[in-house]
Coordinates of C-alpha atoms in Angstrom, one line a residue:
Chain G
G1176 CA 73.0 135.9 277.0
D1177 CA 76.1 137.0 275.0
S1178 CA 75.0 135.1 271.8
W1179 CA 71.5 136.7 271.9
G1180 CA 73.1 140.1 272.2
I1181 CA 75.3 139.5 269.2
F1182 CA 72.3 138.1 267.2
T1183 CA 70.1 141.1 267.9
F1184 CA 72.9 143.5 267.2
L1185 CA 73.5 141.8 263.9
C1186 CA 69.9 142.2 262.9
A1187 CA 69.9 145.8 264.1
A1188 CA 73.0 146.5 262.1
L1189 CA 71.9 144.8 258.9
C1190 CA 68.2 145.6 259.0
N1191 CA 68.1 149.2 260.1
L1192 CA 66.1 150.6 257.2
P1193 CA 62.9 151.9 258.6
A1194 CA 60.8 150.3 255.9
L1195 CA 61.8 146.7 256.9
P1196 CA 60.4 144.7 259.8
A1197 CA 62.9 144.4 262.7
L1198 CA 63.8 140.7 262.2
N1199 CA 63.7 140.5 258.4
C1200 CA 67.4 140.0 257.8
S1201 CA 67.1 140.1 254.1
E1202 CA 70.2 139.0 252.1
E1203 CA 70.2 142.1 249.9
L1204 CA 71.5 144.3 252.7
G1205 CA 74.6 142.4 253.7
A1206 CA 78.0 143.4 254.7
G1207 CA 78.3 145.8 251.7
Q1208 CA 75.7 148.1 253.2
S1209 CA 77.4 148.1 256.7
I1210 CA 80.8 148.9 255.1
Q1211 CA 79.2 151.9 253.3
Q1212 CA 77.7 153.1 256.6
T1213 CA 81.0 152.6 258.4
Y1214 CA 82.8 154.6 255.6
D1215 CA 80.2 157.4 256.0
L1216 CA 80.7 157.4 259.7
T1217 CA 84.5 157.9 259.4
R1218 CA 83.9 160.8 257.1
Y1219 CA 81.4 162.3 259.5
L1220 CA 83.8 161.8 262.4
E1221 CA 86.7 163.4 260.4
H1222 CA 84.5 166.4 259.9
Q1223 CA 83.6 166.6 263.6
L1224 CA 87.2 166.2 264.6
R1225 CA 88.3 169.2 262.7
T1226 CA 86.1 171.4 264.9
L1227 CA 86.9 169.5 268.0
A1228 CA 90.7 169.6 267.4
G1229 CA 90.6 173.3 266.6
T1230 CA 88.9 174.1 269.9
Y1231 CA 91.1 171.7 271.9
L1232 CA 94.4 172.9 270.5
N1233 CA 93.4 176.5 271.2
Y1234 CA 92.6 175.4 274.7
L1235 CA 96.1 173.9 275.0
G1236 CA 97.5 177.2 273.7
P1237 CA 100.7 177.9 271.7
P1238 CA 102.7 176.2 270.3
F1239 CA 100.1 173.4 269.9
N1240 CA 97.6 175.5 268.0
E1241 CA 100.2 176.8 265.5
P1242 CA 99.7 175.4 262.0
D1243 CA 103.4 174.6 261.4
F1244 CA 103.9 173.0 264.8
N1245 CA 105.9 169.8 263.9
P1246 CA 107.4 168.3 267.0
P1247 CA 109.5 165.1 266.9
R1248 CA 107.7 161.9 267.8
M1249 CA 108.8 160.8 271.2
A1250 CA 108.8 157.2 272.4
R1251 CA 106.2 157.7 275.1
A1252 CA 103.6 158.7 272.5
E1253 CA 103.7 155.2 270.9
R1254 CA 101.1 153.9 273.3
V1255 CA 98.4 155.0 270.8
P1256 CA 98.3 152.5 267.8
S1257 CA 99.7 154.2 264.8
A1258 CA 97.9 154.4 261.4
T1259 CA 101.3 154.6 259.6
V1260 CA 102.1 151.5 257.6
D1261 CA 104.3 150.3 254.8
L1262 CA 102.4 150.7 251.4
D1263 CA 102.8 147.1 250.2
L1264 CA 101.9 145.8 253.6
W1265 CA 98.8 147.9 253.7
R1266 CA 97.8 146.7 250.2
G1267 CA 98.3 143.1 251.2
L1268 CA 96.2 143.2 254.4
T1269 CA 93.5 140.6 254.5
D1270 CA 90.0 141.9 255.1
N1271 CA 90.1 140.5 258.6
A1272 CA 93.4 142.1 259.4
R1273 CA 92.3 145.4 257.9
L1274 CA 89.1 145.5 260.0
A1275 CA 90.8 144.3 263.1
A1276 CA 93.4 147.0 262.9
N1277 CA 90.7 149.6 262.7
Y1278 CA 88.7 148.0 265.5
R1279 CA 91.7 147.9 267.8
A1280 CA 92.8 151.4 267.0
Y1281 CA 89.5 153.1 267.6
S1282 CA 88.8 151.1 270.8
R1283 CA 92.1 152.3 272.3
L1284 CA 91.6 155.9 271.0
L1285 CA 88.1 155.9 272.5
C1286 CA 89.5 154.9 275.9
Y1287 CA 92.1 157.7 275.9
L1288 CA 89.6 160.2 274.7
R1289 CA 87.3 159.3 277.5
V1290 CA 90.1 159.8 280.0
L1291 CA 90.6 163.2 278.4
D1292 CA 87.0 164.0 278.7
G1293 CA 87.2 163.7 282.4
Q1294 CA 90.0 166.1 282.7
V1295 CA 89.3 169.1 280.5
G1296 CA 88.4 172.5 281.9
T1297 CA 85.8 174.2 279.9
A1298 CA 82.2 173.2 279.6
E1299 CA 82.2 173.7 275.8
L1300 CA 85.1 171.3 275.4
R1301 CA 83.5 168.7 277.7
H1302 CA 80.3 168.9 275.6
R1303 CA 82.2 168.5 272.3
L1304 CA 84.3 165.7 273.6
S1305 CA 81.5 163.7 274.9
H1306 CA 79.5 164.1 271.7
F1307 CA 82.6 163.0 269.8
C1308 CA 83.1 160.0 272.1
A1309 CA 79.5 159.0 271.5
S1310 CA 80.1 159.1 267.7
L1311 CA 83.4 157.3 268.0
Q1312 CA 81.6 154.6 270.1
G1313 CA 79.2 154.2 267.2
L1314 CA 82.1 153.7 264.8
V1315 CA 83.6 151.0 267.0
L1316 CA 80.2 149.2 267.1
S1317 CA 79.8 149.6 263.3
I1318 CA 83.2 148.1 262.6
G1319 CA 82.4 145.3 265.0
G1320 CA 79.1 144.7 263.2
V1321 CA 80.9 144.4 259.8
M1322 CA 83.4 141.9 261.3
S1323 CA 80.7 139.8 262.8
S1324 CA 78.6 139.8 259.6
L1325 CA 81.7 138.6 257.7
G1326 CA 82.3 135.9 260.3
Y1327 CA 85.5 137.4 261.8
P1328 CA 86.1 137.2 265.6
L1329 CA 86.2 140.5 267.3
P1330 CA 89.8 141.3 268.5
A1331 CA 90.4 140.5 272.1
G1332 CA 92.2 142.9 274.3
P1333 CA 91.9 145.7 276.8
V1334 CA 88.6 147.5 276.1
G1335 CA 88.6 149.0 279.5
P1336 CA 90.6 152.0 280.8
P1337 CA 94.3 152.0 279.8
G1338 CA 96.2 150.6 282.8
P1339 CA 96.9 152.1 286.2
P1340 CA 96.8 155.9 285.9
G1341 CA 100.3 156.4 287.5
A1342 CA 102.1 154.3 284.9
S1343 CA 101.4 156.4 281.9
A1344 CA 100.8 159.8 283.5
A1345 CA 103.0 162.6 282.0
P1346 CA 105.7 163.9 284.4
N1347 CA 104.8 167.6 283.6
D1348 CA 102.1 169.8 282.2
F1349 CA 103.9 170.4 278.9
L1350 CA 104.4 166.7 278.2
K1351 CA 100.8 166.0 279.1
K1352 CA 99.8 168.5 276.4
M1353 CA 102.1 166.8 274.0
D1354 CA 100.3 163.6 274.7
D1355 CA 97.0 165.2 274.0
F1356 CA 98.4 166.7 270.7
W1357 CA 99.6 163.3 269.5
L1358 CA 96.3 161.7 270.5
L1359 CA 94.4 164.1 268.3
K1360 CA 97.0 163.7 265.5
E1361 CA 96.8 160.0 265.6
L1362 CA 93.0 160.1 265.6
Q1363 CA 92.9 162.4 262.6
T1364 CA 95.3 160.1 260.7
W1365 CA 93.3 157.0 261.5
L1366 CA 90.1 158.6 260.2
W1367 CA 91.9 159.5 256.9
R1368 CA 93.3 155.9 256.7
S1369 CA 89.9 154.3 257.5
A1370 CA 88.3 156.1 254.6
K1371 CA 90.8 154.3 252.4
D1372 CA 90.5 151.0 254.2
F1373 CA 86.7 151.0 253.8
N1374 CA 86.9 152.1 250.2
R1375 CA 89.0 149.0 249.6
L1376 CA 86.7 146.8 251.6
K1377 CA 83.7 148.1 249.6
K1378 CA 85.3 146.9 246.4
K1379 CA 86.2 143.5 247.8
V1380 CA 83.1 142.5 249.7
P1381 CA 80.2 141.4 247.5
P1382 CA 77.2 143.5 248.7
A1383 CA 74.6 140.8 248.3
V1384 CA 76.2 138.1 250.4
V1385 CA 75.5 137.7 254.1
T1386 CA 76.4 134.7 256.2
L1387 CA 75.0 134.6 259.7
R1388 CA 77.3 132.1 261.3
L1389 CA 74.7 131.0 263.8
E1390 CA 76.0 127.4 263.8
A1391 CA 79.5 128.5 264.8
R1392 CA 78.1 130.3 267.8
G1393 CA 76.5 127.2 269.1
F1394 CA 72.8 128.0 268.6
Chain H
D1196 CA 145.1 184.2 232.0
S1197 CA 141.4 184.0 231.6
H1198 CA 138.6 183.4 234.2
V1199 CA 135.1 184.3 234.9
Q1200 CA 134.2 187.3 237.1
Y1201 CA 130.8 187.7 238.6
E1202 CA 129.7 191.2 239.7
R1203 CA 126.4 192.6 241.1
V1204 CA 124.3 194.9 239.0
G1205 CA 125.0 198.5 240.2
A1206 CA 128.4 197.7 241.6
D1207 CA 131.6 199.6 240.8
V1208 CA 134.2 197.2 239.1
T1209 CA 137.9 197.7 238.9
M1210 CA 139.9 195.5 236.6
K1211 CA 143.6 195.2 236.8
C1212 CA 145.6 194.4 233.7
G1213 CA 147.2 191.3 235.2
S1214 CA 150.7 192.0 236.6
M1215 CA 151.1 195.3 234.7
D1216 CA 152.1 198.3 236.7
W1217 CA 149.5 201.0 237.3
D1218 CA 151.3 203.5 235.0
A1219 CA 151.8 201.1 232.1
A1220 CA 150.3 201.9 228.8
V1221 CA 147.5 199.5 227.9
T1222 CA 144.4 199.2 225.7
W1223 CA 141.3 197.5 227.0
T1224 CA 138.6 196.0 224.7
A1225 CA 135.1 194.9 225.6
N1226 CA 133.5 192.4 223.3
G1227 CA 135.9 193.4 220.5
T1228 CA 135.5 197.1 220.8
D1229 CA 138.2 199.4 222.2
I1230 CA 137.3 201.1 225.5
D1231 CA 137.6 204.9 225.7
E1232 CA 140.5 206.2 227.9
S1233 CA 138.0 208.1 230.1
H1234 CA 137.2 204.8 231.8
L1235 CA 140.8 204.2 232.7
N1236 CA 142.6 205.0 235.8
G1237 CA 146.2 204.4 234.7
S1238 CA 146.1 200.8 233.5
Y1239 CA 143.1 199.9 235.6
L1240 CA 139.7 199.7 234.0
I1241 CA 136.9 201.3 236.1
L1242 CA 133.3 200.4 235.4
K1243 CA 130.9 202.4 237.6
N1244 CA 127.4 201.1 238.3
V1245 CA 127.7 198.1 236.0
G1246 CA 124.6 197.0 234.1
L1247 CA 123.7 193.7 232.4
S1248 CA 124.7 195.0 229.0
Q1249 CA 128.3 195.3 230.2
S1250 CA 128.6 191.5 230.5
G1251 CA 131.2 190.1 228.1
Q1252 CA 134.8 189.4 227.3
Y1253 CA 137.3 192.0 228.4
F1254 CA 140.9 191.9 227.0
C1255 CA 143.8 194.0 228.1
Y1256 CA 146.7 194.5 225.7
E1257 CA 150.1 196.0 226.4
G1258 CA 150.4 199.4 224.6
S1259 CA 153.1 199.0 222.0
S1260 CA 153.5 195.3 221.6
W1261 CA 149.8 194.4 221.6
H1262 CA 150.6 191.4 223.7
L1263 CA 147.5 190.1 225.5
K1264 CA 148.2 190.5 229.2
Y1265 CA 144.9 189.8 230.8
Q1266 CA 141.4 188.6 229.9
T1267 CA 138.3 188.0 231.8
N1268 CA 134.7 187.0 231.2
L1269 CA 132.6 189.5 233.1
R1270 CA 129.1 188.3 234.1
V1271 CA 126.9 190.9 235.7
G1272 CA 124.0 189.5 237.7
T1273 CA 122.1 189.5 241.0
P1274 CA 122.1 187.3 244.1
P1275 CA 119.1 185.0 244.1
K1276 CA 115.8 186.2 245.6
E1277 CA 113.7 183.7 247.7
P1278 CA 112.9 180.8 245.4
V1279 CA 109.3 179.7 244.8
L1280 CA 108.8 176.0 245.8
M1281 CA 105.7 173.8 245.2
C1282 CA 105.2 170.2 246.2
R1283 CA 102.3 168.1 245.0
S1284 CA 101.2 164.5 244.9
N1285 CA 99.4 163.8 241.6
N1286 CA 100.2 160.0 241.9
Y1287 CA 99.0 159.2 245.4
P1288 CA 99.9 156.9 247.1
K1289 CA 103.1 156.4 245.1
G1290 CA 104.8 159.6 246.2
F1291 CA 105.1 163.3 245.4
Y1292 CA 107.2 165.8 243.4
C1293 CA 108.5 169.2 244.1
S1294 CA 109.2 171.9 241.6
W1295 CA 110.8 175.3 241.9
H1296 CA 111.9 178.4 240.1
L1297 CA 113.2 181.8 240.9
P1298 CA 110.8 184.7 240.8
T1299 CA 113.2 187.0 239.0
P1300 CA 116.2 185.9 236.8
T1301 CA 119.8 186.4 238.2
Y1302 CA 121.4 186.3 234.7
I1303 CA 124.2 184.1 236.1
P1304 CA 124.3 180.3 236.8
N1305 CA 122.3 179.2 239.9
F1306 CA 122.7 175.9 241.8
F1307 CA 119.7 174.4 243.6
N1308 CA 119.9 172.0 246.5
I1309 CA 116.8 170.3 247.9
S1310 CA 116.5 168.4 251.2
V1311 CA 113.5 166.5 252.4
I1312 CA 113.2 165.6 256.1
H1313 CA 110.5 163.3 257.4
G1314 CA 110.6 163.2 261.2
T1315 CA 114.2 162.3 261.9
K1316 CA 114.8 160.7 258.5
D1317 CA 116.5 162.4 255.6
M1318 CA 114.9 161.4 252.3
V1319 CA 116.4 161.6 248.8
C1320 CA 114.5 163.5 246.2
E1321 CA 115.4 162.1 242.8
K1322 CA 116.1 164.9 240.4
D1323 CA 114.3 164.7 237.1
S1324 CA 116.3 165.2 233.9
P1325 CA 118.6 168.3 234.1
P1326 CA 116.6 170.9 232.3
K1327 CA 113.6 170.7 234.8
N1328 CA 113.7 172.2 238.2
R1329 CA 111.9 169.2 239.6
C1330 CA 112.5 166.1 241.8
H1331 CA 110.4 163.3 243.0
I1332 CA 110.1 161.2 246.1
K1333 CA 108.6 157.8 246.8
Y1334 CA 106.5 157.3 249.9
L1335 CA 108.0 154.6 252.1
Q1336 CA 105.1 154.7 254.4
L1337 CA 101.5 155.7 254.1
F1338 CA 99.2 157.5 256.6
S1339 CA 102.0 159.2 258.3
T1340 CA 101.3 161.5 261.3
V1341 CA 104.7 163.2 260.9
K1342 CA 105.0 166.1 258.5
Y1343 CA 107.4 166.4 255.6
K1344 CA 109.8 169.4 255.6
V1345 CA 111.2 170.4 252.3
T1346 CA 114.0 173.0 252.1
L1347 CA 115.2 174.4 248.8
T1348 CA 118.5 176.4 248.8
V1349 CA 119.6 178.3 245.8
T1350 CA 123.2 179.5 245.5
N1351 CA 125.1 181.5 242.9
A1352 CA 128.4 183.4 242.9
L1353 CA 126.8 186.5 244.4
G1354 CA 124.8 185.0 247.2
K1355 CA 122.3 182.5 248.4
N1356 CA 118.7 182.1 249.5
F1357 CA 116.3 179.5 250.6
T1358 CA 112.7 178.6 251.3
T1359 CA 110.9 175.8 253.3
L1360 CA 107.6 174.0 253.0
T1361 CA 106.1 171.9 255.8
F1362 CA 103.1 169.7 255.0
D1363 CA 101.2 166.6 255.9
E1364 CA 101.1 163.7 253.4
F1365 CA 97.4 164.3 252.8
A1366 CA 97.6 168.0 252.3
I1367 CA 99.4 168.0 249.0
V1368 CA 97.3 165.5 247.1
K1369 CA 96.1 167.0 243.9
P1370 CA 95.4 164.8 240.8
D1371 CA 96.0 165.9 237.3
P1372 CA 92.9 166.9 235.4
P1373 CA 90.7 164.2 233.8
E1374 CA 91.7 163.2 230.3
S1375 CA 89.9 162.6 227.0
V1376 CA 86.8 164.6 227.8
V1377 CA 84.2 164.1 225.2
A1378 CA 80.8 165.8 224.9
K1379 CA 78.2 164.5 222.4
P1380 CA 74.6 165.5 221.6
V1381 CA 71.9 162.9 222.3
P1382 CA 69.8 162.2 219.3
N1383 CA 66.2 163.3 219.6
N1384 CA 66.9 165.1 222.8
P1385 CA 67.3 168.8 222.2
R1386 CA 68.2 169.6 225.9
R1387 CA 70.7 166.8 226.5
L1388 CA 74.5 166.5 226.2
E1389 CA 76.4 163.3 227.1
V1390 CA 79.7 163.9 228.7
S1391 CA 82.4 161.3 229.3
W1392 CA 86.0 161.3 230.4
Q1393 CA 88.8 159.2 231.8
N1394 CA 90.8 159.1 235.0
P1395 CA 94.1 161.0 234.6
S1396 CA 96.8 158.5 233.5
S1397 CA 99.1 159.7 236.3
W1398 CA 96.8 158.4 239.0
P1399 CA 98.1 154.9 239.7
D1400 CA 95.4 153.1 241.5
P1401 CA 91.8 154.4 241.0
E1402 CA 90.5 151.1 242.4
S1403 CA 91.8 151.6 245.9
F1404 CA 92.0 155.4 245.7
P1405 CA 88.9 156.4 243.8
L1406 CA 88.4 159.9 242.4
K1407 CA 85.4 162.0 242.4
F1408 CA 84.6 164.6 239.8
F1409 CA 83.3 168.1 239.3
L1410 CA 81.7 169.1 236.0
R1411 CA 81.0 172.6 235.0
Y1412 CA 79.2 173.8 231.9
R1413 CA 77.6 176.9 230.4
P1414 CA 76.4 178.1 227.0
L1415 CA 79.0 180.2 225.3
I1416 CA 76.7 183.2 225.3
L1417 CA 76.4 183.2 229.2
D1418 CA 79.0 183.8 231.9
Q1419 CA 77.4 181.8 234.7
W1420 CA 78.6 178.2 235.1
Q1421 CA 76.5 175.4 236.2
H1422 CA 78.1 172.7 238.4
V1423 CA 77.6 169.1 239.1
E1424 CA 79.6 167.0 241.6
L1425 CA 79.8 163.3 240.9
S1426 CA 81.0 160.9 243.6
D1427 CA 81.9 158.2 241.0
G1428 CA 81.6 157.2 237.4
T1429 CA 83.3 158.8 234.5
S1430 CA 80.2 160.1 232.6
H1431 CA 77.2 162.3 233.0
T1432 CA 74.3 163.4 231.0
I1433 CA 73.4 167.1 231.1
T1434 CA 69.6 167.4 230.9
D1435 CA 69.0 171.1 231.1
A1436 CA 70.9 172.5 228.2
Y1437 CA 69.4 175.3 226.2
A1438 CA 68.2 174.0 222.9
G1439 CA 70.5 174.8 220.0
K1440 CA 73.1 176.7 222.0
E1441 CA 76.8 175.8 221.9
Y1442 CA 78.1 174.7 225.3
I1443 CA 81.6 174.8 226.8
I1444 CA 82.2 171.9 229.3
Q1445 CA 85.1 171.1 231.7
V1446 CA 85.8 168.5 234.3
A1447 CA 88.0 168.4 237.4
A1448 CA 89.0 165.5 239.7
K1449 CA 89.8 165.0 243.3
D1450 CA 90.7 162.0 245.5
S1451 CA 87.3 161.1 247.1
D1452 CA 88.6 161.8 250.6
I1453 CA 91.8 163.9 250.8
G1454 CA 93.6 166.7 249.1
T1455 CA 92.4 169.4 246.7
W1456 CA 90.7 169.6 243.3
S1457 CA 92.7 169.3 240.1
D1458 CA 92.9 172.1 237.6
W1459 CA 90.1 172.1 235.1
S1460 CA 90.4 169.8 232.1
V1461 CA 90.8 171.0 228.5
A1462 CA 87.4 172.6 227.6
V1463 CA 85.2 170.8 225.1
H1464 CA 82.5 172.3 223.0
A1465 CA 79.2 170.7 222.0
T1466 CA 75.7 171.7 220.9
P1467 CA 72.6 169.7 221.8
W1468 CA 70.8 167.8 219.0
T1469 CA 68.4 169.9 217.0
E1470 CA 65.7 168.8 214.6
E1471 CA 66.7 169.3 211.0
P1472 CA 64.9 172.5 209.7
K1473 CA 61.8 171.6 207.4
H1474 CA 62.0 174.5 205.0
L1475 CA 65.2 173.7 203.2
T1476 CA 63.7 173.9 199.7
T1477 CA 63.8 177.3 197.9
E1478 CA 60.7 179.2 196.7
A1479 CA 61.1 177.8 193.1
Q1480 CA 61.2 174.2 194.2
I1481 CA 58.1 174.5 196.4
T1482 CA 56.0 175.7 193.5
E1483 CA 57.2 172.7 191.4
T1484 CA 56.1 170.0 193.8
T1485 CA 52.6 168.6 193.2
S1486 CA 51.7 168.3 196.8
V1487 CA 53.2 170.5 199.5
S1488 CA 52.1 168.0 202.2
T1489 CA 54.2 165.2 200.7
S1490 CA 57.4 167.2 201.1
S1491 CA 56.6 168.0 204.7
F1492 CA 56.3 164.3 205.5
M1493 CA 59.5 163.3 203.7
A1494 CA 61.7 161.4 206.1
P1495 CA 65.0 163.0 206.9
P1496 CA 67.9 160.7 206.0
T1497 CA 67.6 157.7 208.4
T1498 CA 71.2 158.1 209.6
K1499 CA 70.1 161.3 211.5
I1500 CA 67.5 159.5 213.5
C1501 CA 69.4 156.3 214.1
D1502 CA 73.0 157.4 214.6
K1503 CA 74.5 154.1 215.8
G1504 CA 77.3 155.9 217.5
A1505 CA 75.1 157.6 220.0
V1506 CA 72.4 155.0 220.4
V1507 CA 72.6 153.0 223.6
G1508 CA 70.9 149.6 223.9
S1509 CA 68.9 147.4 221.6
G1510 CA 65.6 149.0 222.7
A1511 CA 66.5 152.2 220.9
M1512 CA 67.2 150.2 217.7
A1513 CA 63.7 148.8 217.8
V1514 CA 62.4 152.4 218.1
C1515 CA 64.5 153.4 215.0
W1516 CA 63.0 150.6 212.9
T1517 CA 59.5 151.4 214.0
A1518 CA 60.0 155.1 213.1
G1519 CA 61.3 154.1 209.7
L1520 CA 58.3 151.8 209.1
V1521 CA 55.8 154.5 210.2
V1522 CA 57.5 157.1 207.9
A1523 CA 57.6 154.7 205.0
A1524 CA 53.8 153.9 205.5
Y1525 CA 53.0 157.7 205.5
S1526 CA 55.0 158.3 202.4
V1527 CA 53.2 155.4 200.6
L1528 CA 49.8 156.9 201.6
F1529 CA 50.6 160.3 200.1
I1530 CA 52.0 159.2 196.8

């Protein structure tokens, strides 16, 4: 069941050009193509986020929608994985580690965004948020596809809702808004970082090589 | 005793002749010239509404003995206005630099102090060599969610002022313009120009942080620019140039994902290739030749057709040789 799912997804991800037959997993496509598509997705999402963040911060009201708003980072905001990294460390990341960091980050961010989606007041915001979540879901799948096509295992971990609601709920309305602010900030920073991550991967992964590790999956 | 005295433009200045009594007889000089008694109130020198031209060395001599009793160096100036501060990263991801200046001169020495705060951390901005109002900072971390806050304070003897800039790491990225822009005509192509350039040398890692480019060109005779955006590569062939017109061409660079466009590069000029005119001979020479048709089939010097510098690929060389052979054959036929 699971292996077939992965197999069909692989083929869908690699052979999604309309001209080709569905199961013709030609080697010319390869991971390089998926990396380019993932890169393009991050740019699209970054563009979408600008509109979404503007609307959402206005909904939160001042001071969150002020351009110079620069609050100190509080400990409780660290539950969202940070894109910030030491320069040499970032340079030295293996392809696997680089992809895994992106995969984990967006999976978590997606969860938190979905929680947000359930809470916001206006219909316009709900519409924008759910559209954004759908695109973000696509990004997570795309990264997963690249990892699988390169033979890397998908990172394990909580892909479901983030823990019991009571544990991480903000004690008051203002702090809740702060959490939302940092969520959007972290999301924005990750999208900037991912563009650079995927640029680097584009250069390092030879576009013509594809290894479908069917043997390893016990076919 | 001597010291420096700073006063504001427009102020009223009273100078006392050291420890001399008010009613002592003294002579004041300014920059070597005696000062008229109308400016004195007893032994005090009164300067009303001082101007910049009144800066200089002032000496006070006792009346009869001409002993020097007091001297001062008067510097007339203004307190600093709000300084102009700019921060930019032209070497992302290495770091950024900030540079500053005063909008109007103060005419007296100013001292600048710059502080950079990143979240809760104080960062040190390394000052460049003394003459430049500039300092640079190395990024310790990349992809930061926390903004940088740069505060510049300027102080002089008459007052102080400051300005602050707050920005995200990504917002200040602006490369230097592309370097070594070259534009060349393409042989046998009257509407083409081949443009090439290099990444700015200050951009440290174009492999991981690729640049994209923006090219603009127009014939000198027109005001309207044409634009081409190029997502990679450091060359481009213009294919819609007006034949025979001189063009002006510039290129700008930007990180492919973040920040803003660089300034335009130095402009280069180029004119597309034109066929060499056939009527170079004068009236007299035309009547001398036995056959007018021969001269019209004379091959222009081969270097014009087969300019090795601009020819790309061995295929073009084969074309050159064939053209030469065809021309030679024609010439033989008409002798």
